[in-house]
DNA sequence: TTCATAATTCGACGATAACCGAAGCATGGG
DNA sequence: CCCATGCTTCGGTTATCGTCGAATTATGAA
């Protein structure tokens, strides 16, 4: 009846709870083994295997063999973007997940969204960058100002990412499902989070998307971005 | 196990072929009755009714009663955006719809994407605007230049949309699934298409997303945007 | 080689949900 | 008042798919 790409085929891949859990776990950006994903999804290894095969066939996941493990990762940031969009639609409809664990507050404060910082601290960072005139905000579009370029140098970011030659956009706004405001994504967002790790301000909690700031690291973060 | 919005719940709504067809039909931006959507999806009125009820409960559709008809429309541009993203993932995986009708070439040339122009002419328009310096392109971010503001005035666009107060972004890039390049979305994209209709350069074909340019209208279009 | 772990394949069970026929409500017109 | 139209609800059938138990292959370690 209609021409065009087949939405239903890949949307049905995201429509299963087990597969959705796996993809959400992979939103952390790092590759996970089949066993880890099975545990995250709450299913046995057999079912996880079939699910992962389907996701790979659908082009949503890439696989890398390493020893007797198979590491799965999202096949690209476009996949992560669609997942974020779906999360946005889900909260708008008021359909939250029922089970809300003890880690929830920590997730709301600071978590990783594919490869950049999200949560309250994520939106605070973007707010600070805009307030200080380092990033220009024009509706939904973000761009790095000349002053912002100086700042990234001082902060220790590799200047190479400023080259517009790369396919990935430098600054990108990403709607935060917990704060319902935007935080900074794109190559710069990823580089800033990397630098925060390198400075020892924060670290990833294992098996979780939570970004845990040390007391001292949080102070530094506040000083740089919240003044 | 995990906190956060429930992706699977609404993704499963998009995962059914009948519902996906309905949503794709509504990407045209105009509201359709339950009967029309049933025909588009290729199912009977009964099944369409249950599908539409689910889509409405999921917050993806809004309904408006008018006489004994019920008009359905996408509940917002964010829904359309997620659908576009899914189309992008689908073509990347090579999963096109099998049946390709005779209208396919016309669809590739010019169609409406929710409320703005897409297809070859859509990307040509954005290309022209960028080449003439009316829109600044910075990676994935688009912004209207001062020269571009003058142009919109001359072209007959209501200056009211330039007010940044509105929630909707003015310029937005939207990945085109047929051309695999970006075209112009956002408030400006919608306003330009409205103006193209008003000038009589093109019109919507009934029961389709095709935008049909008149020979003279196409000439005007080429002159304005492709020089 | 032998054992343990990681992951896949096979087969069968069970539940969910899409589908349509038929009947039931509304709304609008003659 | 009666009929036609648009849409919804109900019941029952069918089929698809997620799930796990058991067995199989592959890799690494002892």
Short mmCIF file of C-alpha atoms (C1' of nucleotides) in Angstrom, two decimals:
data_model
loop_
_atom_site.label_atom_id
_atom_site.label_comp_id
_atom_site.label_asym_id
_atom_site.label_seq_id
_atom_site.Cartn_x
_atom_site.Cartn_y
_atom_site.Cartn_z
CA UNK A 1 0.00 0.00 0.00
CA UNK A 2 2.68 2.40 0.98
CA UNK A 3 6.29 2.83 0.04
CA UNK A 4 9.08 3.59 2.40
CA UNK A 5 11.16 1.90 5.03
CA UNK A 6 9.52 -0.70 7.21
CA UNK A 7 9.11 0.85 10.61
CA UNK A 8 7.25 -2.03 12.16
CA UNK A 9 10.03 -4.51 11.55
CA UNK A 10 12.58 -2.80 13.70
CA UNK A 11 10.10 -1.20 16.07
CA UNK A 12 8.92 -4.68 16.98
CA UNK A 13 12.51 -5.42 17.94
CA UNK A 14 12.35 -2.63 20.50
CA UNK A 15 8.91 -3.67 21.64
CA UNK A 16 9.93 -6.70 23.63
CA UNK A 17 10.72 -6.00 27.30
CA UNK A 18 13.78 -8.23 27.37
CA UNK A 19 15.29 -6.64 24.28
CA UNK A 20 14.40 -3.16 25.47
CA UNK A 21 16.23 -3.85 28.72
CA UNK A 22 19.30 -4.97 26.83
CA UNK A 23 19.30 -1.88 24.65
CA UNK A 24 18.79 0.36 27.64
CA UNK A 25 21.74 -1.28 29.34
CA UNK A 26 23.83 -0.64 26.24
CA UNK A 27 22.90 3.03 26.35
CA UNK A 28 25.77 3.21 28.80
CA UNK A 29 27.96 3.21 25.70
CA UNK A 30 30.22 0.37 26.68
CA UNK A 31 30.06 -3.06 25.13
CA UNK A 32 28.62 -5.88 27.24
CA UNK A 33 28.85 -9.63 26.90
CA UNK A 34 25.90 -11.81 26.09
CA UNK A 35 25.83 -13.12 29.64
CA UNK A 36 25.79 -9.67 31.19
CA UNK A 37 22.97 -8.65 28.92
CA UNK A 38 21.03 -11.77 29.84
CA UNK A 39 21.31 -10.83 33.50
CA UNK A 40 20.28 -7.24 32.80
CA UNK A 41 17.24 -8.41 30.91
CA UNK A 42 16.33 -10.98 33.51
CA UNK A 43 16.22 -13.94 31.13
CA UNK A 44 18.27 -17.07 30.66
CA UNK A 45 21.25 -17.27 28.37
CA UNK A 46 19.34 -19.18 25.73
CA UNK A 47 16.61 -16.62 25.26
CA UNK A 48 19.12 -13.82 25.42
CA UNK A 49 21.02 -15.44 22.59
CA UNK A 50 18.01 -15.49 20.30
CA UNK A 51 17.20 -11.90 21.20
CA UNK A 52 20.71 -10.74 20.48
CA UNK A 53 20.73 -12.55 17.17
CA UNK A 54 17.59 -10.70 16.15
CA UNK A 55 18.93 -7.35 17.26
CA UNK A 56 22.10 -7.93 15.30
CA UNK A 57 20.19 -9.00 12.23
CA UNK A 58 18.18 -5.82 12.55
CA UNK A 59 21.33 -3.75 12.44
CA UNK A 60 20.87 -2.29 15.90
CA UNK A 61 23.84 -4.02 17.47
CA UNK A 62 27.41 -4.73 16.47
CA UNK A 63 29.30 -7.72 17.79
CA UNK A 64 32.96 -8.27 18.49
CA UNK A 65 34.40 -11.62 19.45
CA UNK A 66 37.03 -11.61 22.12
CA UNK A 67 38.10 -14.97 23.44
CA UNK A 68 35.02 -16.91 24.33
CA UNK A 69 33.02 -13.78 24.96
CA UNK A 70 30.91 -11.89 22.52
CA UNK A 71 30.72 -8.20 23.18
CA UNK A 72 27.66 -6.35 21.98
CA UNK A 73 27.31 -2.61 21.54
CA UNK A 74 24.86 -0.24 19.94
CA UNK A 75 25.71 0.05 16.28
CA UNK A 76 25.71 3.83 16.36
CA UNK A 77 24.65 7.00 18.05
CA UNK A 78 21.58 7.13 15.83
CA UNK A 79 20.27 4.07 17.60
CA UNK A 80 20.85 5.72 20.96
CA UNK A 81 19.05 8.78 19.70
CA UNK A 82 15.95 6.84 18.75
CA UNK A 83 15.97 5.15 22.12
CA UNK A 84 16.16 8.52 23.84
CA UNK A 85 13.26 9.71 21.74
CA UNK A 86 11.21 6.72 22.75
CA UNK A 87 11.98 7.41 26.39
CA UNK A 88 10.72 10.92 25.89
CA UNK A 89 7.45 9.66 24.46
CA UNK A 90 7.13 7.16 27.29
CA UNK A 91 7.44 9.70 30.07
CA UNK A 92 5.10 12.06 28.28
CA UNK A 93 2.49 9.31 28.32
CA UNK A 94 3.13 8.77 32.00
CA UNK A 95 4.25 5.25 31.43
CA UNK A 96 7.15 4.85 33.76
CA UNK A 97 8.54 1.56 34.76
CA UNK A 98 6.81 0.40 37.86
CA UNK A 99 9.76 -0.89 39.78
CA UNK A 100 11.84 1.95 41.07
CA UNK A 101 14.95 0.74 42.82
CA UNK A 102 17.10 2.39 45.48
CA UNK A 103 19.55 3.55 42.85
CA UNK A 104 16.95 5.80 41.31
CA UNK A 105 18.05 9.06 43.03
CA UNK A 106 21.66 8.50 42.02
CA UNK A 107 20.52 7.87 38.45
CA UNK A 108 18.57 11.10 38.41
CA UNK A 109 21.57 13.04 39.67
CA UNK A 110 24.23 11.87 37.26
CA UNK A 111 24.26 9.07 34.74
CA UNK A 112 25.83 8.40 31.41
CA UNK A 113 23.69 8.71 28.29
CA UNK A 114 25.49 6.62 25.66
CA UNK A 115 28.73 8.57 25.97
CA UNK A 116 27.93 11.87 27.63
CA UNK A 117 26.72 13.15 30.99
CA UNK A 118 23.02 13.18 31.77
CA UNK A 119 20.86 13.75 34.81
CA UNK A 120 20.64 16.83 37.01
CA UNK A 121 24.36 17.46 36.76
CA UNK A 122 24.20 17.07 33.00
CA UNK A 123 21.61 19.80 32.59
CA UNK A 124 23.46 21.91 35.17
CA UNK A 125 26.61 21.62 33.07
CA UNK A 126 24.85 22.79 29.93
CA UNK A 127 23.17 25.59 31.85
CA UNK A 128 26.51 26.75 33.14
CA UNK A 129 28.16 26.65 29.74
CA UNK A 130 25.35 28.72 28.26
CA UNK A 131 25.32 31.19 31.15
CA UNK A 132 29.03 31.74 30.84
CA UNK A 133 28.69 32.38 27.13
CA UNK A 134 30.74 29.36 26.14
CA UNK A 135 27.91 27.75 24.25
CA UNK A 136 25.31 29.66 22.27
CA UNK A 137 21.79 28.34 22.55
CA UNK A 138 19.34 29.09 19.79
CA UNK A 139 16.21 27.12 20.39
CA UNK A 140 17.28 23.54 20.15
CA UNK A 141 20.51 24.31 18.36
CA UNK A 142 23.77 24.60 20.23
CA UNK A 143 27.10 25.93 18.99
CA UNK A 144 30.48 26.53 20.59
CA UNK A 145 31.41 30.21 20.83
CA UNK A 146 35.00 31.48 20.38
CA UNK A 147 35.18 31.89 24.16
CA UNK A 148 33.97 28.32 24.42
CA UNK A 149 36.79 27.15 22.19
CA UNK A 150 39.31 28.79 24.52
CA UNK A 151 37.63 27.14 27.46
CA UNK A 152 37.84 23.65 25.99
CA UNK A 153 41.57 24.16 25.41
CA UNK A 154 42.13 25.24 29.01
CA UNK A 155 40.03 22.38 30.26
CA UNK A 156 42.27 19.92 28.48
CA UNK A 157 40.07 18.79 25.64
CA UNK A 158 41.80 17.47 22.54
CA UNK A 159 41.45 20.26 19.95
CA UNK A 160 41.09 17.65 17.26
CA UNK A 161 37.41 17.22 17.94
CA UNK A 162 36.78 20.84 16.94
CA UNK A 163 37.51 19.95 13.35
CA UNK A 164 34.19 20.00 11.60
CA UNK A 165 35.40 17.36 9.22
CA UNK A 166 34.12 14.54 11.40
CA UNK A 167 30.64 13.31 10.63
CA UNK A 168 29.48 13.65 14.20
CA UNK A 169 28.07 17.03 15.28
CA UNK A 170 30.11 18.87 17.87
CA UNK A 171 27.31 20.15 20.04
CA UNK A 172 23.91 18.55 20.25
CA UNK A 173 21.09 18.90 22.71
CA UNK A 174 19.62 15.73 24.10
CA UNK A 175 16.37 15.71 26.02
CA UNK A 176 16.83 14.36 29.52
CA UNK A 177 14.03 12.04 30.55
CA UNK A 178 14.46 12.62 34.27
CA UNK A 179 14.94 16.35 34.32
CA UNK A 180 12.81 16.99 31.23
CA UNK A 181 15.37 19.54 30.10
CA UNK A 182 18.24 19.37 27.69
CA UNK A 183 21.79 18.36 28.35
CA UNK A 184 24.85 18.45 26.12
CA UNK A 185 25.46 15.57 23.71
CA UNK A 186 27.62 15.31 20.62
CA UNK A 187 31.36 15.03 20.34
CA UNK A 188 31.93 17.82 22.85
CA UNK A 189 29.62 16.26 25.41
CA UNK A 190 31.50 12.99 25.10
CA UNK A 191 34.88 14.69 25.35
CA UNK A 192 33.87 16.64 28.45
CA UNK A 193 32.76 13.47 30.22
CA UNK A 194 36.00 11.75 29.26
CA UNK A 195 37.93 14.65 30.70
CA UNK A 196 35.91 14.51 33.92
CA UNK A 197 36.87 10.88 34.28
CA UNK A 198 40.51 11.66 33.52
CA UNK A 199 40.59 14.40 36.13
CA UNK A 200 39.36 11.92 38.70
CA UNK A 201 36.27 13.98 39.46
CA UNK A 202 33.96 11.04 38.91
CA UNK A 203 33.89 7.41 37.88
CA UNK A 204 31.42 4.92 36.48
CA UNK A 205 29.83 2.57 38.99
CA UNK A 206 30.20 -1.01 37.73
CA UNK A 207 27.18 -2.60 36.05
CA UNK A 208 25.25 0.64 36.11
CA UNK A 209 24.85 3.87 34.23
CA UNK A 210 25.44 5.87 37.41
CA UNK A 211 28.27 8.40 37.37
CA UNK A 212 29.57 8.80 40.90
CA UNK A 213 31.25 12.08 41.74
CA UNK A 214 33.79 12.26 44.54
CA UNK A 215 33.17 15.07 47.06
CA UNK A 216 36.19 16.97 45.84
CA UNK A 217 35.34 16.29 42.22
CA UNK A 218 31.85 17.62 42.70
CA UNK A 219 33.29 20.83 44.15
CA UNK A 220 35.52 21.29 41.14
CA UNK A 221 32.59 20.55 38.84
CA UNK A 222 30.42 23.13 40.55
CA UNK A 223 33.17 25.73 40.43
CA UNK A 224 33.82 25.28 36.73
CA UNK A 225 30.28 24.92 35.45
CA UNK A 226 27.97 26.40 38.06
CA UNK A 227 29.42 29.84 38.48
CA UNK B 1 15.80 -4.20 37.46
CA UNK B 2 16.25 -0.84 35.90
CA UNK B 3 14.68 2.50 36.43
CA UNK B 4 13.57 4.81 33.72
CA UNK B 5 10.77 5.18 31.23
CA UNK B 6 9.31 2.06 29.72
CA UNK B 7 10.50 1.93 26.15
CA UNK B 8 9.03 -1.44 25.34
CA UNK B 9 5.49 -0.38 26.11
CA UNK B 10 5.26 2.26 23.44
CA UNK B 11 7.74 0.63 21.09
CA UNK B 12 5.42 -2.36 20.93
CA UNK B 13 2.73 0.06 19.79
CA UNK B 14 4.88 0.95 16.79
CA UNK B 15 5.86 -2.64 16.18
CA UNK B 16 2.59 -3.80 14.70
CA UNK B 17 2.36 -3.43 10.92
CA UNK B 18 -1.20 -2.14 10.96
CA UNK B 19 -0.45 0.51 13.55
CA UNK B 20 2.80 1.43 11.83
CA UNK B 21 0.90 1.97 8.60
CA UNK B 22 -1.57 4.24 10.36
CA UNK B 23 1.17 6.31 11.92
CA UNK B 24 3.03 6.55 8.63
CA UNK B 25 -0.13 7.80 6.99
CA UNK B 26 -0.49 10.42 9.70
CA UNK B 27 3.05 11.61 9.04
CA UNK B 28 1.36 13.67 6.36
CA UNK B 29 0.43 16.00 9.21
CA UNK B 30 -3.28 16.15 8.50
CA UNK B 31 -5.87 14.44 10.64
CA UNK B 32 -7.58 11.36 9.22
CA UNK B 33 -10.77 9.58 10.21
CA UNK B 34 -10.83 6.11 11.68
CA UNK B 35 -12.21 4.71 8.46
CA UNK B 36 -9.51 6.25 6.32
CA UNK B 37 -6.85 4.90 8.63
CA UNK B 38 -8.43 1.46 8.50
CA UNK B 39 -8.17 1.54 4.72
CA UNK B 40 -4.58 2.74 4.85
CA UNK B 41 -3.65 -0.06 7.23
CA UNK B 42 -5.51 -2.67 5.23
CA UNK B 43 -7.64 -3.93 8.09
CA UNK B 44 -11.33 -3.84 8.90
CA UNK B 45 -12.94 -1.07 10.89
CA UNK B 46 -13.18 -3.21 14.01
CA UNK B 47 -9.51 -4.00 14.29
CA UNK B 48 -8.61 -0.45 13.37
CA UNK B 49 -10.74 0.76 16.23
CA UNK B 50 -8.86 -1.30 18.78
CA UNK B 51 -5.54 -0.23 17.33
CA UNK B 52 -6.47 3.43 17.47
CA UNK B 53 -7.65 3.08 21.04
CA UNK B 54 -4.28 1.67 22.00
CA UNK B 55 -2.38 4.37 20.17
CA UNK B 56 -4.44 7.03 21.89
CA UNK B 57 -3.95 5.42 25.29
CA UNK B 58 -0.23 5.42 24.59
CA UNK B 59 -0.29 9.16 24.01
CA UNK B 60 0.84 8.95 20.41
CA UNK B 61 -2.42 10.18 18.91
CA UNK B 62 -4.91 12.90 19.67
CA UNK B 63 -8.56 12.60 18.77
CA UNK B 64 -11.14 15.17 17.84
CA UNK B 65 -14.80 14.36 17.37
CA UNK B 66 -16.55 16.08 14.54
CA UNK B 67 -20.05 14.93 13.76
CA UNK B 68 -20.00 11.20 13.55
CA UNK B 69 -16.39 11.13 12.50
CA UNK B 70 -13.37 10.81 14.72
CA UNK B 71 -10.29 12.55 13.42
CA UNK B 72 -6.92 11.24 14.55
CA UNK B 73 -3.60 13.06 14.33
CA UNK B 74 -0.12 12.62 15.71
CA UNK B 75 0.01 14.14 19.16
CA UNK B 76 3.11 16.17 18.39
CA UNK B 77 6.16 16.68 16.27
CA UNK B 78 8.20 14.63 18.71
CA UNK B 79 6.22 11.57 17.66
CA UNK B 80 6.94 12.33 14.02
CA UNK B 81 10.59 12.74 14.86
CA UNK B 82 10.82 9.31 16.45
CA UNK B 83 9.09 7.81 13.44
CA UNK B 84 11.59 9.46 11.15
CA UNK B 85 14.40 8.11 13.27
CA UNK B 86 12.98 4.62 13.01
CA UNK B 87 12.77 4.98 9.25
CA UNK B 88 16.43 5.91 9.22
CA UNK B 89 17.34 2.80 11.16
CA UNK B 90 15.19 0.69 8.89
CA UNK B 91 16.85 1.81 5.67
CA UNK B 92 20.27 1.47 7.24
CA UNK B 93 19.45 -2.18 7.94
CA UNK B 94 18.28 -2.57 4.37
CA UNK B 95 14.78 -3.47 5.42
CA UNK B 96 12.63 -1.70 2.94
CA UNK B 97 9.05 -2.47 2.39
CA UNK B 98 8.75 -5.03 -0.33
CA UNK B 99 5.90 -3.57 -2.27
CA UNK B 100 6.98 -0.51 -4.18
CA UNK B 101 4.16 1.18 -5.95
CA UNK B 102 4.11 3.41 -8.99
CA UNK B 103 3.95 6.49 -6.82
CA UNK B 104 7.39 5.79 -5.46
CA UNK B 105 9.34 8.17 -7.76
CA UNK B 106 6.97 11.03 -6.99
CA UNK B 107 7.40 10.33 -3.29
CA UNK B 108 11.14 10.47 -3.60
CA UNK B 109 10.99 13.77 -5.41
CA UNK B 110 8.75 15.76 -3.09
CA UNK B 111 6.65 14.68 -0.18
CA UNK B 112 5.51 16.17 3.08
CA UNK B 113 7.21 15.07 6.27
CA UNK B 114 4.68 15.88 8.99
CA UNK B 115 4.51 19.56 8.11
CA UNK B 116 7.56 20.38 6.03
CA UNK B 117 9.00 19.54 2.64
CA UNK B 118 11.01 16.34 2.20
CA UNK B 119 12.40 14.36 -0.71
CA UNK B 120 14.88 15.47 -3.33
CA UNK B 121 13.37 18.93 -3.53
CA UNK B 122 13.44 19.21 0.24
CA UNK B 123 17.17 18.58 0.44
CA UNK B 124 17.68 20.83 -2.59
CA UNK B 125 15.90 23.62 -0.76
CA UNK B 126 18.09 23.30 2.28
CA UNK B 127 21.19 23.08 0.09
CA UNK B 128 20.19 26.26 -1.68
CA UNK B 129 19.50 28.13 1.53
CA UNK B 130 22.90 27.15 2.90
CA UNK B 131 24.71 27.96 -0.35
CA UNK B 132 23.14 31.41 -0.46
CA UNK B 133 24.20 32.04 3.13
CA UNK B 134 20.66 32.31 4.40
CA UNK B 135 21.04 29.41 6.78
CA UNK B 136 24.25 28.60 8.65
CA UNK B 137 25.07 24.95 8.89
CA UNK B 138 27.28 23.78 11.70
CA UNK B 139 27.35 20.03 11.72
CA UNK B 140 23.80 19.04 12.47
CA UNK B 141 22.78 22.42 13.80
CA UNK B 142 21.07 24.96 11.61
CA UNK B 143 20.45 28.63 12.30
CA UNK B 144 18.94 31.49 10.35
CA UNK B 145 21.45 34.20 9.43
CA UNK B 146 20.56 37.92 9.35
CA UNK B 147 20.48 37.66 5.55
CA UNK B 148 18.15 34.73 5.97
CA UNK B 149 15.81 36.80 8.11
CA UNK B 150 15.59 39.38 5.33
CA UNK B 151 14.88 36.61 2.87
CA UNK B 152 11.99 35.17 4.87
CA UNK B 153 10.42 38.64 5.00
CA UNK B 154 10.69 39.09 1.26
CA UNK B 155 9.38 35.62 0.67
CA UNK B 156 6.25 36.45 2.64
CA UNK B 157 6.77 34.47 5.81
CA UNK B 158 5.00 35.70 8.92
CA UNK B 159 7.75 37.32 11.03
CA UNK B 160 5.99 36.06 14.14
CA UNK B 161 7.61 32.69 13.87
CA UNK B 162 11.05 34.26 14.31
CA UNK B 163 10.25 34.98 17.93
CA UNK B 164 12.30 32.54 19.91
CA UNK B 165 9.64 32.51 22.58
CA UNK B 166 7.82 29.62 21.01
CA UNK B 167 8.75 26.18 22.26
CA UNK B 168 9.38 24.84 18.81
CA UNK B 169 12.84 25.28 17.33
CA UNK B 170 13.01 27.52 14.30
CA UNK B 171 15.45 25.53 12.20
CA UNK B 172 15.98 21.83 12.55
CA UNK B 173 17.59 19.28 10.35
CA UNK B 174 15.65 16.13 9.60
CA UNK B 175 17.26 13.11 8.01
CA UNK B 176 15.59 12.21 4.75
CA UNK B 177 15.12 8.46 4.35
CA UNK B 178 15.03 8.54 0.57
CA UNK B 179 17.87 10.93 -0.12
CA UNK B 180 19.85 10.02 3.01
CA UNK B 181 20.63 13.68 3.47
CA UNK B 182 19.14 16.36 5.63
CA UNK B 183 16.28 18.65 4.82
CA UNK B 184 14.84 21.59 6.72
CA UNK B 185 12.35 20.96 9.51
CA UNK B 186 11.20 23.11 12.40
CA UNK B 187 8.93 26.13 12.40
CA UNK B 188 10.70 27.67 9.43
CA UNK B 189 10.45 24.49 7.38
CA UNK B 190 6.73 24.36 8.03
CA UNK B 191 6.27 28.04 7.21
CA UNK B 192 8.16 27.74 3.93
CA UNK B 193 6.00 24.85 2.81
CA UNK B 194 2.86 26.76 3.75
CA UNK B 195 4.08 29.67 1.67
CA UNK B 196 4.81 27.38 -1.27
CA UNK B 197 1.22 26.19 -1.12
CA UNK B 198 -0.06 29.75 -0.82
CA UNK B 199 1.94 30.87 -3.84
CA UNK B 200 0.36 28.09 -5.85
CA UNK B 201 3.69 26.52 -6.67
CA UNK B 202 2.57 23.13 -5.44
CA UNK B 203 -0.31 21.27 -3.86
CA UNK B 204 -0.90 18.14 -1.88
CA UNK B 205 -2.18 15.13 -3.80
CA UNK B 206 -5.25 13.73 -2.04
CA UNK B 207 -4.75 10.65 0.15
CA UNK B 208 -1.02 10.78 -0.22
CA UNK B 209 2.05 12.47 1.10
CA UNK B 210 3.10 13.52 -2.37
CA UNK B 211 3.66 17.22 -3.00
CA UNK B 212 2.97 17.93 -6.64
CA UNK B 213 4.69 20.95 -8.15
CA UNK B 214 3.20 22.69 -11.15
CA UNK B 215 5.65 23.26 -14.04
CA UNK B 216 5.68 26.98 -13.41
CA UNK B 217 5.88 26.52 -9.66
CA UNK B 218 8.87 24.26 -10.04
CA UNK B 219 10.59 26.93 -12.13
CA UNK B 220 10.01 29.52 -9.43
CA UNK B 221 11.20 27.07 -6.80
CA UNK B 222 14.41 26.35 -8.71
CA UNK B 223 15.05 30.03 -9.24
CA UNK B 224 14.66 30.94 -5.60
CA UNK B 225 16.39 28.01 -3.97
CA UNK B 226 18.66 26.47 -6.59
CA UNK B 227 20.70 29.44 -7.66
"C1'" DT C 1 43.60 -34.53 27.37
"C1'" DT C 2 40.18 -33.24 30.56
"C1'" DC C 3 37.28 -30.02 32.70
"C1'" DA C 4 34.86 -25.53 33.13
"C1'" DT C 5 32.75 -21.62 31.14
"C1'" DA C 6 30.45 -19.02 27.29
"C1'" DA C 7 27.30 -19.17 23.99
"C1'" DT C 8 24.19 -21.28 20.43
"C1'" DT C 9 20.70 -24.61 18.56
"C1'" DC C 10 16.65 -27.52 18.98
"C1'" DG C 11 12.14 -28.75 20.57
"C1'" DA C 12 8.07 -28.07 23.01
"C1'" DC C 13 5.04 -25.46 25.88
"C1'" DG C 14 2.21 -21.42 26.90
"C1'" DA C 15 0.57 -16.84 26.61
"C1'" DT C 16 -0.30 -12.86 24.28
"C1'" DA C 17 -2.51 -10.46 20.74
"C1'" DA C 18 -4.06 -9.64 16.03
"C1'" DC C 19 -7.95 -10.63 13.35
"C1'" DC C 20 -12.76 -10.86 11.77
"C1'" DG C 21 -18.02 -11.85 12.16
"C1'" DA C 22 -21.79 -10.27 14.46
"C1'" DA C 23 -24.14 -7.32 17.37
"C1'" DG C 24 -24.52 -2.84 19.77
"C1'" DC C 25 -24.29 2.37 20.21
"C1'" DA C 26 -24.21 6.73 18.73
"C1'" DT C 27 -25.02 10.60 15.21
"C1'" DG C 28 -27.26 12.72 11.24
"C1'" DG C 29 -30.75 12.85 7.54
"C1'" DG C 30 -35.19 11.99 5.39
"C1'" DC D 1 -39.83 7.69 13.53
"C1'" DC D 2 -36.91 4.89 10.72
"C1'" DC D 3 -32.90 4.13 8.21
"C1'" DA D 4 -28.00 4.80 6.90
"C1'" DT D 5 -23.41 5.66 8.32
"C1'" DG D 6 -19.29 5.69 11.37
"C1'" DC D 7 -17.40 3.55 15.01
"C1'" DT D 8 -17.07 0.47 19.08
"C1'" DT D 9 -17.63 -3.81 21.92
"C1'" DC D 10 -17.88 -8.84 22.38
"C1'" DG D 11 -16.57 -13.76 21.41
"C1'" DG D 12 -13.94 -17.04 19.50
"C1'" DT D 13 -10.22 -18.59 16.38
"C1'" DT D 14 -5.61 -18.58 14.89
"C1'" DA D 15 -0.87 -17.78 14.84
"C1'" DT D 16 3.09 -15.79 16.25
"C1'" DC D 17 6.67 -15.38 19.55
"C1'" DG D 18 8.87 -15.40 24.00
"C1'" DT D 19 10.42 -18.71 27.27
"C1'" DC D 20 13.05 -22.47 29.20
"C1'" DG D 21 15.07 -27.52 29.45
"C1'" DA D 22 18.29 -30.25 27.29
"C1'" DA D 23 21.86 -31.05 24.26
"C1'" DT D 24 25.84 -29.12 21.25
"C1'" DT D 25 29.79 -26.36 19.89
"C1'" DA D 26 33.71 -23.44 20.96
"C1'" DT D 27 37.22 -21.36 23.69
"C1'" DG D 28 40.42 -21.12 27.62
"C1'" DA D 29 42.66 -23.14 31.67
"C1'" DA D 30 44.70 -26.93 34.31
#
